[in-house]
Coordinates of C-alpha atoms in Angstrom, one line a residue:
Chain S
M9 CA -11.9 -34.7 -71.6
K10 CA -14.4 -35.9 -74.2
K11 CA -12.7 -38.0 -76.9
P12 CA -12.6 -36.3 -80.2
S13 CA -14.7 -37.9 -82.9
V14 CA -13.0 -39.2 -86.0
G15 CA -14.2 -40.1 -89.4
V16 CA -12.3 -42.0 -92.1
F17 CA -13.6 -41.4 -95.7
K18 CA -12.7 -43.1 -98.9
F19 CA -12.5 -41.6 -102.4
T20 CA -10.8 -43.0 -105.5
S21 CA -8.1 -45.3 -104.1
D22 CA -7.3 -48.9 -103.3
G23 CA -8.0 -48.7 -99.6
G24 CA -4.3 -49.3 -98.7
C25 CA -4.0 -46.3 -96.4
Q26 CA -7.1 -47.3 -94.5
L27 CA -5.6 -50.8 -94.2
Q28 CA -2.5 -49.2 -92.7
I29 CA -4.6 -47.8 -89.9
L30 CA -6.1 -51.3 -89.3
N31 CA -2.6 -52.8 -89.5
M32 CA -1.5 -50.9 -86.4
E33 CA -2.1 -53.8 -84.1
R34 CA 0.4 -52.6 -81.4
E35 CA -0.9 -49.1 -81.2
L36 CA -4.6 -49.4 -82.1
F37 CA -5.9 -49.9 -78.6
D38 CA -3.9 -47.0 -77.2
L39 CA -5.1 -44.8 -80.1
L40 CA -8.7 -45.8 -79.4
N41 CA -8.2 -44.5 -75.8
L42 CA -7.6 -41.1 -77.4
I43 CA -10.0 -40.9 -80.2
N44 CA -13.6 -42.1 -80.9
I45 CA -13.9 -43.4 -84.4
T46 CA -17.5 -42.9 -85.4
Y47 CA -17.3 -43.4 -89.2
F48 CA -14.9 -45.9 -90.8
P49 CA -16.9 -48.2 -93.1
M50 CA -13.9 -50.3 -94.0
A51 CA -13.5 -51.2 -90.3
G52 CA -17.3 -51.8 -90.1
V53 CA -17.9 -48.6 -88.1
D54 CA -20.8 -46.4 -89.2
S55 CA -22.4 -44.7 -86.2
G56 CA -23.4 -41.3 -87.5
E57 CA -22.7 -38.7 -90.1
G58 CA -20.8 -36.3 -88.0
P59 CA -19.8 -33.6 -87.3
F60 CA -16.3 -34.8 -86.8
D61 CA -13.4 -33.3 -84.9
I62 CA -10.9 -34.9 -87.3
G63 CA -11.7 -36.3 -90.8
F64 CA -9.2 -38.5 -92.6
V65 CA -9.7 -38.7 -96.3
E66 CA -8.2 -41.4 -98.5
G67 CA -8.2 -41.2 -102.2
A68 CA -8.2 -38.8 -105.1
V69 CA -11.2 -36.8 -106.3
T70 CA -12.0 -38.0 -109.8
S71 CA -15.7 -37.4 -110.5
T72 CA -18.3 -34.7 -110.1
D73 CA -20.0 -36.8 -107.4
E74 CA -16.8 -36.8 -105.5
I75 CA -16.3 -33.1 -105.8
I76 CA -19.7 -32.5 -104.2
R77 CA -19.0 -35.1 -101.5
I78 CA -15.5 -33.8 -100.5
K79 CA -17.1 -30.3 -100.0
E80 CA -19.8 -31.8 -97.8
I81 CA -17.2 -33.7 -95.7
R82 CA -15.1 -30.5 -95.3
E83 CA -18.2 -28.8 -93.8
K84 CA -18.5 -31.6 -91.3
C85 CA -14.9 -31.8 -90.2
R86 CA -13.2 -29.4 -87.9
I87 CA -9.7 -30.7 -89.0
L88 CA -9.3 -32.3 -92.4
V89 CA -6.4 -34.6 -93.1
A90 CA -5.4 -35.9 -96.5
L91 CA -4.3 -39.5 -96.1
G92 CA -1.8 -40.9 -98.6
A93 CA -0.6 -40.0 -102.1
C94 CA -4.0 -40.0 -103.8
A95 CA -5.6 -37.6 -101.3
C96 CA -2.5 -35.4 -101.1
Y97 CA -1.8 -34.9 -104.8
G98 CA -3.8 -37.3 -106.9
G99 CA -1.5 -40.4 -106.6
I100 CA -1.5 -43.2 -109.2
A101 CA -4.9 -42.1 -110.5
S102 CA -3.5 -38.8 -111.6
I103 CA -1.4 -40.5 -114.3
K104 CA -4.7 -40.4 -116.3
N105 CA -4.5 -36.6 -116.3
Q106 CA -2.1 -36.8 -119.2
K107 CA -4.9 -37.7 -121.5
T108 CA -8.4 -36.3 -122.1
Q109 CA -11.2 -37.8 -120.0
R110 CA -13.1 -38.9 -123.2
E111 CA -10.1 -40.9 -124.5
L112 CA -9.9 -42.8 -121.2
E113 CA -13.6 -43.2 -120.6
E114 CA -13.9 -44.8 -124.1
K115 CA -11.2 -47.3 -123.3
V116 CA -12.8 -48.4 -120.0
Y117 CA -16.6 -48.2 -120.4
T118 CA -18.9 -49.3 -123.1
D119 CA -21.8 -47.1 -122.1
L120 CA -20.7 -43.6 -121.3
T121 CA -24.1 -42.1 -120.5
A122 CA -23.6 -42.2 -116.7
V123 CA -19.9 -41.6 -116.6
H124 CA -18.9 -38.2 -115.3
S125 CA -15.2 -38.5 -114.6
T126 CA -12.9 -35.5 -114.0
K127 CA -9.2 -35.2 -113.8
A128 CA -7.8 -36.9 -110.7
F129 CA -6.6 -34.4 -108.1
G130 CA -5.7 -34.4 -104.5
I131 CA -8.5 -33.1 -102.2
D132 CA -6.9 -29.7 -101.8
Q133 CA -7.9 -28.9 -105.4
Y134 CA -11.4 -28.4 -104.0
V135 CA -11.2 -27.9 -100.2
K136 CA -8.9 -26.5 -97.6
V137 CA -6.7 -29.2 -96.1
D138 CA -5.2 -28.9 -92.6
A139 CA -2.6 -31.7 -92.7
Y140 CA -1.0 -34.1 -95.2
V141 CA 0.1 -37.6 -94.4
R142 CA 2.0 -38.6 -97.5
G143 CA 3.0 -41.9 -99.1
C144 CA 1.6 -44.9 -100.9
P145 CA 0.6 -46.2 -98.5
I146 CA 1.0 -43.9 -95.5
D147 CA 3.6 -44.6 -92.8
K148 CA 1.9 -45.5 -89.6
N149 CA 4.3 -43.6 -87.4
E150 CA 3.5 -40.4 -89.3
F151 CA -0.2 -41.1 -89.0
I152 CA 0.2 -41.5 -85.2
E153 CA 2.3 -38.3 -85.1
V154 CA -0.5 -36.3 -86.8
V155 CA -3.1 -37.7 -84.4
K156 CA -1.0 -36.9 -81.4
S157 CA -0.1 -33.4 -82.6
T158 CA -3.7 -32.7 -83.4
L159 CA -4.8 -33.6 -79.9
L160 CA -1.9 -31.7 -78.3
Q161 CA -2.6 -28.8 -80.7
I162 CA 1.1 -28.6 -81.8
K163 CA 2.7 -28.8 -85.2
P164 CA 3.5 -32.4 -86.2
N165 CA 7.2 -33.3 -86.5
L166 CA 7.3 -34.5 -90.1
R167 CA 10.5 -34.0 -91.9
P168 CA 9.9 -33.0 -95.5
H169 CA 13.5 -33.1 -96.7
S170 CA 14.8 -35.6 -99.2
V171 CA 14.7 -39.4 -98.8
C172 CA 18.5 -39.3 -99.2
V173 CA 18.9 -38.2 -95.6
E174 CA 17.1 -41.2 -94.2
C175 CA 18.8 -43.5 -96.8
K176 CA 22.3 -42.3 -95.9
L177 CA 21.5 -42.7 -92.2
R178 CA 20.6 -46.3 -92.8
E179 CA 23.9 -46.7 -94.6
N180 CA 22.2 -48.0 -97.7
P181 CA 24.3 -48.3 -100.9
C182 CA 23.1 -45.3 -103.0
I183 CA 20.8 -46.4 -105.9
F184 CA 22.5 -43.9 -108.2
L185 CA 26.1 -44.2 -107.2
I186 CA 26.4 -47.9 -106.2
E187 CA 23.5 -49.7 -107.8
G188 CA 23.9 -47.5 -111.0
E189 CA 20.2 -46.9 -111.4
V190 CA 18.1 -43.8 -111.2
C191 CA 16.1 -43.0 -108.1
M192 CA 13.5 -40.3 -107.1
G193 CA 14.9 -40.1 -103.6
P194 CA 16.8 -36.8 -103.9
V195 CA 13.6 -34.9 -104.7
T196 CA 11.1 -37.0 -102.7
S197 CA 9.9 -36.2 -99.2
A198 CA 11.3 -38.3 -96.5
G199 CA 9.3 -39.9 -93.7
C200 CA 9.2 -43.5 -95.0
G201 CA 12.6 -44.3 -93.5
A202 CA 13.9 -44.9 -97.1
L203 CA 11.8 -48.0 -97.3
C204 CA 12.4 -48.9 -100.9
P205 CA 16.1 -48.1 -101.2
S206 CA 16.7 -50.1 -98.0
R207 CA 15.5 -53.1 -100.1
H208 CA 17.7 -52.1 -103.0
R209 CA 14.8 -50.7 -105.0
A210 CA 14.8 -47.2 -106.3
C211 CA 12.5 -44.6 -104.7
E212 CA 9.4 -44.2 -106.9
G213 CA 8.5 -40.8 -105.5
C214 CA 5.3 -41.9 -103.8
R215 CA 5.6 -39.3 -101.1
G216 CA 5.7 -36.4 -103.5
P217 CA 8.1 -33.4 -103.7
A218 CA 10.6 -32.8 -100.8
S219 CA 10.9 -29.3 -99.3
D220 CA 13.3 -27.9 -101.9
P221 CA 13.3 -30.3 -104.8
N222 CA 15.6 -29.5 -107.6
T223 CA 13.7 -31.7 -110.1
P224 CA 15.2 -30.2 -113.3
S225 CA 18.7 -31.1 -112.1
L226 CA 17.6 -34.6 -111.1
A227 CA 15.9 -35.0 -114.5
R228 CA 19.2 -34.1 -116.2
T229 CA 21.1 -36.7 -114.2
M230 CA 18.5 -39.3 -115.2
L231 CA 19.1 -38.5 -118.8
E232 CA 22.9 -38.9 -118.2
Y233 CA 22.1 -42.3 -116.7
G234 CA 20.6 -43.3 -120.1
L235 CA 16.9 -42.7 -119.6
T236 CA 15.0 -41.2 -122.5
P237 CA 13.0 -38.0 -121.9
E238 CA 9.8 -40.1 -122.0
E239 CA 11.1 -42.4 -119.3
V240 CA 12.1 -39.4 -117.2
R241 CA 8.6 -38.0 -117.7
L242 CA 7.0 -41.3 -116.5
K243 CA 9.1 -41.3 -113.4
F244 CA 7.8 -37.9 -112.4
I245 CA 4.2 -38.4 -113.2
K246 CA 3.7 -41.7 -111.4
Y247 CA 2.5 -40.4 -108.1
A248 CA 2.6 -36.6 -108.0
G249 CA 2.6 -35.4 -111.6
E250 CA 0.1 -32.6 -110.6
T251 CA 2.6 -31.0 -108.2
Q252 CA 4.5 -28.0 -109.7
A253 CA 7.9 -29.5 -108.8
F254 CA 7.3 -32.9 -110.4
K255 CA 5.7 -31.2 -113.4
E256 CA 9.0 -29.4 -113.9
G257 CA 10.9 -32.6 -113.6
A258 CA 8.7 -34.3 -116.1
G259 CA 9.1 -31.3 -118.5
I260 CA 5.3 -30.8 -118.5
K261 CA 4.4 -27.1 -118.3
Chain X
M17 CA 63.3 -38.0 -93.4
P18 CA 66.3 -38.6 -91.2
L19 CA 65.6 -39.0 -87.5
K20 CA 67.9 -38.2 -84.7
N21 CA 69.0 -41.0 -82.5
K22 CA 66.8 -40.0 -79.6
E23 CA 63.7 -39.8 -81.9
V24 CA 64.5 -43.2 -83.2
S25 CA 64.7 -44.8 -79.8
L26 CA 61.4 -43.0 -78.8
L27 CA 59.7 -44.3 -82.0
L28 CA 60.9 -47.8 -81.4
E29 CA 59.9 -47.7 -77.8
K30 CA 56.4 -47.0 -78.8
S31 CA 56.3 -49.6 -81.6
R32 CA 55.4 -53.3 -81.6
L33 CA 55.1 -55.9 -84.3
L34 CA 52.1 -58.2 -84.2
S35 CA 51.4 -61.2 -86.4
Q36 CA 48.0 -61.7 -88.0
S37 CA 47.0 -64.2 -85.4
S38 CA 48.2 -62.2 -82.4
M39 CA 46.3 -59.2 -83.9
N40 CA 43.2 -61.3 -84.0
D41 CA 43.8 -62.4 -80.5
F42 CA 44.3 -58.8 -79.4
I43 CA 40.9 -57.8 -80.9
R44 CA 39.2 -60.9 -79.5
N45 CA 40.6 -60.1 -76.1
L46 CA 39.4 -56.5 -76.4
S47 CA 35.9 -57.6 -77.3
A48 CA 35.6 -59.3 -73.9
S49 CA 35.9 -55.9 -72.1
Y50 CA 34.7 -53.4 -74.7
E51 CA 32.3 -53.0 -77.5
V52 CA 34.6 -53.0 -80.6
Y53 CA 33.4 -51.2 -83.7
A54 CA 35.4 -51.6 -87.0
P55 CA 34.9 -51.5 -90.8
I56 CA 33.2 -54.6 -91.9
K57 CA 31.5 -55.6 -95.2
K58 CA 27.8 -55.3 -95.3
G59 CA 26.2 -56.0 -98.7
K60 CA 28.0 -53.7 -101.2
Q61 CA 29.2 -51.3 -98.5
I62 CA 31.9 -51.2 -95.9
V63 CA 30.4 -49.9 -92.6
F64 CA 31.5 -49.3 -89.1
E65 CA 29.7 -51.9 -87.0
K66 CA 30.2 -54.1 -84.0
V67 CA 32.8 -56.7 -84.6
E68 CA 31.8 -60.3 -83.8
N69 CA 34.9 -61.9 -85.2
P70 CA 38.2 -60.2 -86.0
G71 CA 38.2 -62.0 -89.4
E72 CA 35.4 -59.7 -90.5
I73 CA 37.5 -56.5 -90.4
V74 CA 38.3 -55.1 -93.8
W75 CA 41.8 -53.6 -93.3
D76 CA 42.2 -52.2 -96.8
Y77 CA 38.8 -50.4 -97.1
E78 CA 38.6 -47.1 -99.0
T79 CA 36.2 -45.2 -96.9
T80 CA 32.8 -45.6 -95.2
Q81 CA 29.6 -43.7 -96.1
I82 CA 28.8 -42.7 -92.6
S83 CA 31.9 -41.8 -90.5
P84 CA 32.7 -43.4 -87.2
K85 CA 31.5 -40.1 -85.5
K86 CA 28.2 -41.9 -85.3
F87 CA 29.5 -43.7 -82.1
L88 CA 30.2 -40.4 -80.4
H89 CA 27.6 -38.1 -81.8
K90 CA 24.7 -40.4 -82.5
P91 CA 22.3 -40.0 -85.4
F92 CA 19.4 -40.6 -83.0
E93 CA 19.7 -40.4 -79.3
K94 CA 17.5 -40.3 -76.3
L95 CA 18.5 -37.5 -74.0
F96 CA 16.0 -38.1 -71.3
S97 CA 12.5 -39.4 -70.7
F98 CA 9.8 -37.5 -69.0
E99 CA 6.8 -38.7 -67.1
D100 CA 3.4 -37.3 -66.2
G101 CA 4.0 -34.8 -63.3
G102 CA 7.4 -33.6 -64.6
K103 CA 9.8 -36.4 -63.5
I104 CA 12.8 -36.6 -65.7
I105 CA 15.0 -39.6 -66.1
S106 CA 18.4 -38.9 -67.7
E107 CA 20.2 -41.2 -70.0
N108 CA 23.6 -40.1 -68.8
E109 CA 24.2 -43.0 -66.4
E110 CA 23.8 -45.5 -69.1
I111 CA 26.2 -43.7 -71.4
A112 CA 28.8 -43.5 -68.7
E113 CA 29.0 -47.3 -68.3
K114 CA 29.5 -48.3 -71.9
K115 CA 33.1 -48.6 -72.9
Q116 CA 33.9 -48.8 -76.6
I117 CA 36.8 -49.2 -79.0
L118 CA 36.6 -47.5 -82.4
L119 CA 39.0 -49.5 -84.5
G120 CA 40.2 -48.9 -88.0
L121 CA 39.7 -45.1 -88.3
H122 CA 41.7 -43.6 -91.1
P123 CA 43.8 -40.5 -90.2
C124 CA 41.1 -38.1 -91.6
D125 CA 38.5 -39.6 -89.4
V126 CA 40.7 -39.5 -86.3
R127 CA 41.4 -35.8 -87.0
A128 CA 37.6 -35.2 -87.5
V129 CA 37.1 -36.5 -83.9
E130 CA 39.6 -33.9 -82.8
I131 CA 37.4 -31.3 -84.4
L132 CA 34.3 -32.6 -82.8
D133 CA 36.0 -32.6 -79.4
K134 CA 36.4 -28.9 -79.8
V135 CA 32.8 -28.4 -81.0
F136 CA 31.3 -30.3 -78.1
S137 CA 33.5 -28.8 -75.4
K138 CA 34.6 -25.3 -76.4
R139 CA 31.6 -23.1 -75.6
Y140 CA 29.2 -25.5 -74.1
E141 CA 30.2 -28.8 -72.6
D142 CA 28.0 -31.5 -74.2
P143 CA 27.6 -34.2 -71.5
Y144 CA 26.3 -36.8 -73.9
Y145 CA 29.2 -36.5 -76.3
L146 CA 31.9 -36.0 -73.7
K147 CA 30.9 -39.1 -71.7
R148 CA 30.9 -41.2 -74.8
R149 CA 34.2 -39.7 -75.9
K150 CA 35.8 -40.4 -72.5
N151 CA 34.8 -44.0 -72.8
S152 CA 36.1 -44.4 -76.3
I153 CA 39.5 -45.8 -77.3
I154 CA 40.6 -44.9 -80.8
I155 CA 42.6 -47.4 -82.7
A156 CA 43.6 -45.7 -86.0
L157 CA 44.5 -47.5 -89.2
T158 CA 47.0 -46.2 -91.8
C159 CA 45.4 -45.9 -95.2
N160 CA 46.0 -48.6 -97.7
D161 CA 45.7 -46.3 -100.7
A162 CA 44.6 -42.9 -101.8
H163 CA 41.5 -42.3 -104.0
E164 CA 40.3 -39.7 -106.4
T165 CA 38.2 -38.0 -103.7
C166 CA 41.0 -37.9 -101.1
Y167 CA 42.5 -34.5 -100.3
C168 CA 43.7 -34.9 -96.7
T169 CA 47.1 -33.5 -97.6
S170 CA 45.5 -30.1 -98.2
F171 CA 44.7 -29.9 -94.5
S172 CA 47.6 -32.0 -93.2
T173 CA 45.1 -34.4 -91.8
G174 CA 46.6 -37.5 -93.5
P175 CA 47.8 -39.9 -94.6
R176 CA 50.5 -39.2 -91.9
I177 CA 49.1 -38.8 -88.4
D178 CA 50.9 -37.9 -85.2
R179 CA 48.1 -37.4 -82.7
G180 CA 44.5 -38.2 -81.8
Y181 CA 44.8 -41.9 -81.5
D182 CA 45.5 -44.3 -78.7
I183 CA 47.0 -46.9 -81.0
L184 CA 47.9 -46.7 -84.7
I185 CA 47.9 -49.9 -86.8
T186 CA 49.7 -50.2 -90.1
P187 CA 49.3 -53.6 -91.9
L188 CA 52.6 -54.3 -93.7
V189 CA 53.5 -57.5 -95.5
D190 CA 51.8 -60.2 -93.4
N191 CA 52.2 -58.4 -90.1
F192 CA 50.9 -55.3 -88.3
L193 CA 53.1 -52.5 -87.2
V194 CA 51.5 -51.1 -84.0
E195 CA 52.3 -47.7 -82.5
I196 CA 51.3 -46.4 -79.2
G197 CA 49.7 -43.0 -79.1
S198 CA 48.6 -42.6 -75.4
P199 CA 49.1 -44.2 -72.0
R200 CA 45.7 -45.8 -72.4
G201 CA 46.7 -47.3 -75.7
E202 CA 49.9 -48.7 -74.2
E203 CA 48.0 -50.2 -71.3
I204 CA 45.6 -52.2 -73.5
L205 CA 48.3 -53.2 -75.9
N206 CA 50.4 -54.6 -73.0
Q207 CA 47.5 -56.2 -71.4
Y208 CA 45.9 -57.8 -74.5
G209 CA 48.4 -57.9 -77.3
E210 CA 51.2 -60.3 -77.7
A211 CA 54.1 -58.8 -79.7
L212 CA 55.8 -60.8 -82.4
S213 CA 58.9 -58.8 -82.1
T214 CA 60.3 -55.8 -80.3
D215 CA 63.6 -56.2 -82.0
S216 CA 64.7 -52.7 -83.0
S217 CA 66.2 -53.6 -86.3
I218 CA 63.1 -55.4 -87.4
L219 CA 60.9 -52.6 -86.2
M220 CA 63.1 -50.1 -88.0
E221 CA 62.6 -52.0 -91.2
Y222 CA 58.8 -52.0 -90.8
H223 CA 58.9 -48.2 -90.1
R224 CA 60.8 -47.8 -93.4
L225 CA 58.2 -49.9 -95.2
K226 CA 55.4 -47.8 -93.6
N227 CA 57.2 -44.6 -94.7
A228 CA 57.6 -45.8 -98.2
K229 CA 53.9 -46.7 -98.4
L230 CA 52.9 -43.2 -97.1
E231 CA 55.0 -41.6 -99.7
V232 CA 53.3 -43.5 -102.4
I233 CA 49.9 -42.5 -101.0
E234 CA 50.9 -38.8 -100.7
N235 CA 52.2 -38.7 -104.2
K236 CA 49.0 -40.2 -105.5
I237 CA 46.9 -37.4 -104.0
K238 CA 47.1 -35.0 -107.0
N239 CA 43.7 -33.2 -106.8
K240 CA 44.2 -30.9 -103.8
M241 CA 42.5 -27.9 -102.4
N242 CA 44.7 -24.8 -102.4
T243 CA 44.1 -23.5 -98.8
E244 CA 46.4 -20.6 -99.0
N245 CA 44.7 -17.4 -97.7
L246 CA 41.5 -19.3 -97.8
P247 CA 39.5 -17.2 -95.3
E248 CA 40.5 -14.0 -97.1
L249 CA 39.6 -15.5 -100.5
L250 CA 36.2 -16.5 -99.2
E251 CA 35.6 -13.2 -97.5
Q252 CA 36.0 -11.4 -100.8
N253 CA 33.9 -13.8 -102.8
V254 CA 30.6 -14.0 -100.9
N255 CA 28.8 -12.7 -104.0
H256 CA 30.7 -14.7 -106.6
P257 CA 28.4 -15.8 -109.4
L258 CA 29.5 -19.4 -108.8
W259 CA 27.1 -19.7 -105.8
D260 CA 24.1 -19.0 -108.0
N261 CA 25.3 -21.4 -110.7
L262 CA 25.7 -24.1 -108.0
K263 CA 22.1 -23.9 -107.0
E264 CA 21.0 -25.0 -110.5
E265 CA 23.0 -28.2 -110.0
C266 CA 22.7 -29.0 -106.3
L267 CA 19.8 -31.3 -105.4
A268 CA 19.8 -29.9 -101.8
C269 CA 19.3 -33.5 -100.7
G270 CA 21.6 -33.1 -97.7
S271 CA 23.7 -36.2 -98.4
C272 CA 27.0 -34.2 -98.2
T273 CA 26.3 -33.2 -94.6
I274 CA 25.1 -36.5 -93.4
V275 CA 28.2 -38.2 -94.6
C276 CA 30.6 -35.5 -93.4
P277 CA 32.7 -36.5 -90.4
T278 CA 32.8 -33.0 -88.9
C279 CA 29.1 -32.0 -89.3
Y280 CA 27.6 -31.8 -85.9
C281 CA 24.2 -30.0 -86.3
F282 CA 21.2 -31.6 -84.7
T283 CA 17.7 -30.8 -83.9
I284 CA 15.8 -31.7 -80.7
V285 CA 12.4 -33.3 -80.8
D286 CA 10.0 -34.3 -78.0
K287 CA 8.4 -37.6 -78.7
V288 CA 5.3 -37.9 -76.7
D289 CA 3.8 -41.4 -76.4
L290 CA 0.2 -42.3 -76.8
T291 CA -0.6 -41.4 -73.2
L292 CA 0.1 -37.8 -74.4
K293 CA 1.7 -37.2 -71.0
S294 CA 5.0 -39.1 -71.0
G295 CA 7.6 -39.5 -73.6
Q296 CA 11.2 -38.8 -74.4
R297 CA 13.4 -35.9 -75.7
Q298 CA 15.5 -37.0 -78.6
R299 CA 18.4 -35.5 -80.5
V300 CA 18.5 -36.1 -84.2
W301 CA 21.1 -35.2 -86.8
D302 CA 20.1 -32.2 -88.9
S303 CA 21.6 -30.4 -91.9
C304 CA 22.1 -26.9 -93.0
M305 CA 21.5 -28.0 -96.6
L306 CA 17.9 -28.7 -95.8
L307 CA 15.2 -26.0 -96.2
E308 CA 13.6 -26.5 -92.8
F309 CA 17.0 -26.1 -90.9
A310 CA 16.8 -22.4 -90.7
E311 CA 13.1 -22.1 -90.3
V312 CA 11.9 -20.3 -87.2
A313 CA 8.6 -19.4 -85.7
L314 CA 5.7 -18.4 -88.1
G315 CA 7.6 -20.0 -90.9
V316 CA 10.2 -17.4 -91.3
N317 CA 13.3 -18.8 -92.9
F318 CA 16.6 -17.0 -93.1
R319 CA 18.2 -19.4 -95.6
R320 CA 15.3 -20.1 -97.9
E321 CA 17.5 -19.8 -101.0
R322 CA 19.3 -22.9 -102.0
A323 CA 22.4 -20.9 -102.9
A324 CA 22.5 -19.5 -99.4
R325 CA 22.5 -23.0 -98.0
I326 CA 25.3 -24.2 -100.3
K327 CA 27.3 -21.2 -99.3
Q328 CA 26.6 -21.8 -95.7
R329 CA 28.1 -25.3 -95.9
I330 CA 31.3 -24.2 -97.6
Y331 CA 31.7 -21.1 -95.5
H332 CA 31.2 -22.8 -92.3
K333 CA 33.7 -25.6 -93.0
L334 CA 36.4 -23.4 -94.6
Y335 CA 35.8 -20.0 -93.0
S336 CA 33.8 -19.5 -89.8
F337 CA 34.9 -22.8 -88.2
E338 CA 38.3 -21.2 -87.5
H339 CA 36.6 -18.2 -85.7
Q340 CA 34.4 -20.5 -83.7
F341 CA 36.8 -23.3 -82.8
Y342 CA 40.3 -22.2 -83.9
I343 CA 40.4 -25.1 -86.4
R344 CA 39.4 -25.7 -90.0
G345 CA 36.2 -27.7 -90.4
C346 CA 37.3 -30.0 -93.2
V347 CA 39.7 -33.0 -93.1
G348 CA 39.6 -33.7 -96.8
C349 CA 38.1 -37.2 -96.5
G350 CA 36.2 -36.6 -99.7
R351 CA 32.9 -38.2 -98.6
C352 CA 30.9 -35.1 -99.7
I353 CA 32.2 -35.6 -103.2
R354 CA 32.1 -39.3 -103.3
Y355 CA 28.4 -39.5 -102.2
C356 CA 27.2 -36.5 -104.2
I357 CA 25.1 -37.6 -107.1
K358 CA 25.9 -34.3 -108.9
K359 CA 29.6 -34.6 -108.0
I360 CA 29.8 -31.1 -106.5
D361 CA 33.4 -30.8 -105.3
P362 CA 34.7 -28.3 -102.7
R363 CA 38.1 -28.5 -104.4
E364 CA 36.6 -27.4 -107.6
I365 CA 34.6 -24.6 -105.9
I366 CA 37.7 -23.1 -104.4
A367 CA 39.7 -23.6 -107.7
E368 CA 37.0 -21.8 -109.7
I369 CA 36.9 -18.9 -107.3
R370 CA 40.7 -18.7 -107.5
R371 CA 40.6 -18.7 -111.3
E372 CA 38.3 -15.7 -111.4
P373 CA 38.0 -14.0 -108.1
I374 CA 35.4 -11.2 -107.7
E375 CA 37.9 -8.3 -107.3
Q376 CA 39.4 -9.0 -110.7
Q377 CA 36.1 -9.2 -112.5
S378 CA 35.0 -5.6 -112.4

């Protein structure tokens, strides 16, 4: 069997998800037995412009140039995977969507003639996406699961329920009930193994909405815990403010 | 309650008094032959974990987040591994050799094991559960106190317990009243535990102390669930407006089912390794509160509505469990209330239906 060709592409992001791929020291050689990475500039691989069997895209789309480029990449990839919070739903960069582009551009740049920024969106705002690997950064096991499932042509076993399930299984003290702080875990998709609450830190919601997120109810509880409506809003817009569920939690229509 | 002479002599025959140090020796001796799991302090939580030193055991703990069922029905377990060419290697042999002692289970958790025994043997015999169960000795612990979320008295699953344990320990004053519940319990107690006293008048005094303590606990449990005609009540209130109201509050996070000592649902996953040819089949806890739980092929989902899932949880525990297993599915341990961020309370649900049942509304 010919090894499928794989491309890894970067958009507006900090490169953390690509780094997670490179961090897989234990699995990387076995993975390379299965796939042929032909385009991955961060790893120093640039042997061709495709087409690709699988394309992994990291980063949000935040400029007209990027809109054109993501459409070109979609044409070249048989299967397109959004890698990480930015590519899935805009990520940290999407916080800027709360203000107008002009306001932000003026704060950052002195010469605006060549700046053509757009609101930050996940790549599915512009192209069809076949699979999502969530998180900031991605979880390596989920990445491997998606690669394996793609090769076997089966549905990946990703569990989109709340982080609470994984948190309870790890027997962590509940951030809400024991630590007395607010947490995004009840409405955030699992798969990280409750990484932050296992270190006594509240879930920040980096994996986006869980499968049936009751965000208005959680927002009400956050108010009861003493947060102001503005603080609740900031919780919900941090990583996935463009998703319908988190918009509802933030009270943004 | 007055006991007849014969009952008294039977009770005393099964009772021993152990000092603190002989209790520690008993547990230390057991650890040499068994894996001993008991409630110990871990950060801000009390959890059931392997005991390295008897001093770690927290005898007066309230409850644990995850119940000791995790040692019988594991959150994650490998059922078998498979190799290229179809060869299957079962895990059964390994399970069969591991002998364990589950120590410090409160009566509600002991009675939850009784329920799981029925679940995993009534219609289909589950070899993984049953092998672990056979190799497990249960040492129960009388509760130290009752808490706001406790409602075991509603199901007669505590704080008094008369079955389901091999040994029952009640810490009293500076000593431990130890009662034998099975021949296996008697055997290990005789073999590993040195009794401080078998004097009948002393033992009788300790039984009186235990009884007084239980009465205090029972009287403290005020917030109960009225279980009278519960199946009929639920049958008539499937369309009660309360279910729709609950969906606005419930986070559908699944915590209530993960912490429940009688929830047993699981999903099966095949974890293929990076050869894409070999791997293992695993069993993982699942939950009816989660959207994906009732999803079938082509994305069809017969419990898509959150209200339907909330109703499923309550109806299964308090209604259909009896038809399935001839036992109620709740032991009143209160974990689902205690670990619910929204404080959704089955006692309140039943009380609310009783206040305004559907038939009287029209």
